[in-house]
Amino acid sequence: MSKTQTIERAPDPRRTALLAAVVRQLEAQAVDDALDLFAVLMANRLTSPARRALDRDRLAMLPQLEKVARMLAKASKILTGELDLVAEAGTDLDVACCGRRWRRPCRVRRSPGRSRPSRPRCPRTTGRPRR
C-alpha cells in the first residue's frame, strides 16, 4: 500500500493509477473479510446445531451400547471358561453347551479327588451329541 504523501506527490496519470490500485486492493480485502465472516456465521448457525444433535444422539445410544458391552463381556467370559475347560480335559468344544450356558449357567461336575472341576454338564435338548 502506498502512503498518502506518495500518491499526492505523484503526477496525475500515475496518481489515478495508484488510487485505482489502492481501491482494488481494499475491495479484495473487504471481500475476503466478508467471506471469512460468512464462513464463521454458517459454522455457528448450521454446523454447531448439527454437531449438537449428533452428540445428543450419541448420548441417547449410550444405554444400548452399555447393554451390548455387558452381553459381549458375558459371552467372552463363557467362551474363555469353556476353552479353559476344553484345554484341561483335552476334549472338543461343545458349542451347544456354550449356547445353553448363555441362557442359564450349567452345573459343574466335580470328580472325587480332583481339585479342579471337569467339563460342565449341560442337559442336552436332543438325545444325540452335537459337535
mmCIF file of C-alpha atoms in Angstrom:
data_model
loop_
_atom_site.group_PDB
_atom_site.id
_atom_site.type_symbol
_atom_site.label_atom_id
_atom_site.label_comp_id
_atom_site.label_asym_id
_atom_site.label_seq_id
_atom_site.Cartn_x
_atom_site.Cartn_y
_atom_site.Cartn_z
ATOM 1 C CA MET A 1 0.000 0.000 0.000
ATOM 2 C CA SER A 2 1.248 3.434 -0.835
ATOM 3 C CA LYS A 3 1.470 6.278 1.603
ATOM 4 C CA THR A 4 -0.885 9.190 1.056
ATOM 5 C CA GLN A 5 2.044 11.607 0.561
ATOM 6 C CA THR A 6 3.407 9.406 -2.242
ATOM 7 C CA ILE A 7 0.038 9.381 -4.001
ATOM 8 C CA GLU A 8 -0.374 13.147 -3.516
ATOM 9 C CA ARG A 9 3.063 13.993 -4.970
ATOM 10 C CA ALA A 10 2.706 11.661 -7.956
ATOM 11 C CA PRO A 11 1.909 13.101 -11.404
ATOM 12 C CA ASP A 12 -1.747 13.000 -12.465
ATOM 13 C CA PRO A 13 -1.870 9.791 -14.576
ATOM 14 C CA ARG A 14 0.184 7.900 -12.041
ATOM 15 C CA ARG A 15 -1.917 9.225 -9.132
ATOM 16 C CA THR A 16 -5.061 7.903 -10.813
ATOM 17 C CA ALA A 17 -3.433 4.506 -11.350
ATOM 18 C CA LEU A 18 -2.231 4.359 -7.728
ATOM 19 C CA LEU A 19 -5.695 5.292 -6.419
ATOM 20 C CA ALA A 20 -7.309 2.664 -8.635
ATOM 21 C CA ALA A 21 -4.822 0.057 -7.375
ATOM 22 C CA VAL A 22 -5.427 1.004 -3.727
ATOM 23 C CA VAL A 23 -9.212 0.857 -4.169
ATOM 24 C CA ARG A 24 -8.951 -2.534 -5.897
ATOM 25 C CA GLN A 25 -6.759 -3.882 -3.082
ATOM 26 C CA LEU A 26 -9.136 -2.593 -0.388
ATOM 27 C CA GLU A 27 -12.076 -4.109 -2.259
ATOM 28 C CA ALA A 28 -10.356 -7.502 -2.409
ATOM 29 C CA GLN A 29 -9.611 -7.363 1.327
ATOM 30 C CA ALA A 30 -13.221 -6.404 2.058
ATOM 31 C CA VAL A 31 -14.500 -9.373 0.025
ATOM 32 C CA ASP A 32 -12.094 -11.725 1.833
ATOM 33 C CA ASP A 33 -13.208 -10.395 5.211
ATOM 34 C CA ALA A 34 -16.867 -10.752 4.227
ATOM 35 C CA LEU A 35 -16.300 -14.357 3.130
ATOM 36 C CA ASP A 36 -14.489 -15.142 6.383
ATOM 37 C CA LEU A 37 -17.345 -13.655 8.385
ATOM 38 C CA PHE A 38 -19.874 -15.619 6.311
ATOM 39 C CA ALA A 39 -17.954 -18.850 6.982
ATOM 40 C CA VAL A 40 -17.943 -18.192 10.728
ATOM 41 C CA LEU A 41 -21.662 -17.386 10.767
ATOM 42 C CA MET A 42 -22.519 -20.503 8.747
ATOM 43 C CA ALA A 43 -20.412 -22.633 11.066
ATOM 44 C CA ASN A 44 -22.197 -21.241 14.100
ATOM 45 C CA ARG A 45 -25.714 -21.399 12.681
ATOM 46 C CA LEU A 46 -25.586 -24.641 10.684
ATOM 47 C CA THR A 47 -22.682 -26.795 11.771
ATOM 48 C CA SER A 48 -22.959 -26.276 15.518
ATOM 49 C CA PRO A 49 -26.637 -27.338 15.791
ATOM 50 C CA ALA A 50 -25.937 -30.392 13.649
ATOM 51 C CA ARG A 51 -22.959 -31.279 15.839
ATOM 52 C CA ARG A 52 -25.049 -30.819 18.984
ATOM 53 C CA ALA A 53 -27.783 -33.054 17.537
ATOM 54 C CA LEU A 54 -25.193 -35.711 16.727
ATOM 55 C CA ASP A 55 -23.826 -35.517 20.272
ATOM 56 C CA ARG A 56 -27.381 -35.857 21.652
ATOM 57 C CA ASP A 57 -27.935 -38.947 19.502
ATOM 58 C CA ARG A 58 -24.668 -40.475 20.707
ATOM 59 C CA LEU A 59 -25.595 -39.851 24.318
ATOM 60 C CA ALA A 60 -29.021 -41.384 23.723
ATOM 61 C CA MET A 61 -27.351 -44.554 22.408
ATOM 62 C CA LEU A 62 -25.079 -44.994 25.442
ATOM 63 C CA PRO A 63 -27.507 -47.202 27.430
ATOM 64 C CA GLN A 64 -27.879 -49.532 24.438
ATOM 65 C CA LEU A 65 -24.104 -49.646 23.981
ATOM 66 C CA GLU A 66 -23.627 -50.457 27.660
ATOM 67 C CA LYS A 67 -26.135 -53.311 27.397
ATOM 68 C CA VAL A 68 -24.371 -54.724 24.340
ATOM 69 C CA ALA A 69 -21.000 -54.367 26.078
ATOM 70 C CA ARG A 70 -22.299 -56.355 29.072
ATOM 71 C CA MET A 71 -23.634 -59.051 26.731
ATOM 72 C CA LEU A 72 -20.298 -59.231 24.940
ATOM 73 C CA ALA A 73 -18.416 -59.462 28.241
ATOM 74 C CA LYS A 74 -20.705 -62.300 29.368
ATOM 75 C CA ALA A 75 -20.240 -64.151 26.069
ATOM 76 C CA SER A 76 -16.456 -63.789 26.159
ATOM 77 C CA LYS A 77 -16.383 -64.984 29.788
ATOM 78 C CA ILE A 78 -18.416 -68.060 28.891
ATOM 79 C CA LEU A 79 -16.282 -68.808 25.858
ATOM 80 C CA THR A 80 -12.961 -68.383 27.647
ATOM 81 C CA GLY A 81 -14.173 -70.539 30.534
ATOM 82 C CA GLU A 82 -15.308 -73.199 28.119
ATOM 83 C CA LEU A 83 -11.991 -73.066 26.246
ATOM 84 C CA ASP A 84 -10.094 -73.427 29.540
ATOM 85 C CA LEU A 85 -12.135 -76.494 30.423
ATOM 86 C CA VAL A 86 -11.571 -77.931 26.954
ATOM 87 C CA ALA A 87 -7.821 -77.426 27.337
ATOM 88 C CA GLU A 88 -7.834 -79.112 30.770
ATOM 89 C CA ALA A 89 -9.982 -82.055 29.749
ATOM 90 C CA GLY A 90 -8.468 -82.488 26.286
ATOM 91 C CA THR A 91 -11.879 -82.748 24.603
ATOM 92 C CA ASP A 92 -13.660 -80.897 21.821
ATOM 93 C CA LEU A 93 -15.565 -77.674 22.328
ATOM 94 C CA ASP A 94 -19.291 -78.205 22.803
ATOM 95 C CA VAL A 95 -20.828 -75.194 21.057
ATOM 96 C CA ALA A 96 -24.354 -76.197 22.035
ATOM 97 C CA CYS A 97 -23.318 -76.133 25.682
ATOM 98 C CA CYS A 98 -21.941 -72.613 25.231
ATOM 99 C CA GLY A 99 -25.275 -71.545 23.776
ATOM 100 C CA ARG A 100 -27.201 -73.087 26.647
ATOM 101 C CA ARG A 101 -24.829 -71.507 29.176
ATOM 102 C CA TRP A 102 -25.694 -68.174 27.614
ATOM 103 C CA ARG A 103 -29.287 -68.687 28.651
ATOM 104 C CA ARG A 104 -28.620 -70.306 32.066
ATOM 105 C CA PRO A 105 -25.486 -71.409 33.910
ATOM 106 C CA CYS A 106 -24.500 -75.072 33.773
ATOM 107 C CA ARG A 107 -23.729 -77.273 36.714
ATOM 108 C CA VAL A 108 -20.051 -78.064 37.084
ATOM 109 C CA ARG A 109 -19.302 -81.729 37.733
ATOM 110 C CA ARG A 110 -16.640 -82.311 40.357
ATOM 111 C CA SER A 111 -14.866 -85.626 40.274
ATOM 112 C CA PRO A 112 -13.890 -87.125 43.634
ATOM 113 C CA GLY A 113 -10.240 -86.459 44.417
ATOM 114 C CA ARG A 114 -9.831 -83.698 41.809
ATOM 115 C CA SER A 115 -9.202 -80.135 42.846
ATOM 116 C CA ARG A 116 -10.298 -78.704 39.506
ATOM 117 C CA PRO A 117 -13.742 -79.191 38.040
ATOM 118 C CA SER A 118 -14.127 -81.265 34.904
ATOM 119 C CA ARG A 119 -16.219 -80.213 31.900
ATOM 120 C CA PRO A 120 -19.571 -78.682 32.805
ATOM 121 C CA ARG A 121 -22.545 -80.926 32.216
ATOM 122 C CA CYS A 122 -25.317 -79.371 30.225
ATOM 123 C CA PRO A 123 -28.564 -81.185 29.689
ATOM 124 C CA ARG A 124 -28.888 -81.969 26.015
ATOM 125 C CA THR A 125 -32.014 -80.867 24.224
ATOM 126 C CA THR A 126 -31.868 -83.886 21.925
ATOM 127 C CA GLY A 127 -30.541 -87.377 22.532
ATOM 128 C CA ARG A 128 -27.693 -87.153 20.026
ATOM 129 C CA PRO A 129 -24.420 -85.342 20.759
ATOM 130 C CA ARG A 130 -23.524 -82.202 18.860
ATOM 131 C CA ARG A 131 -20.143 -81.114 17.618
#
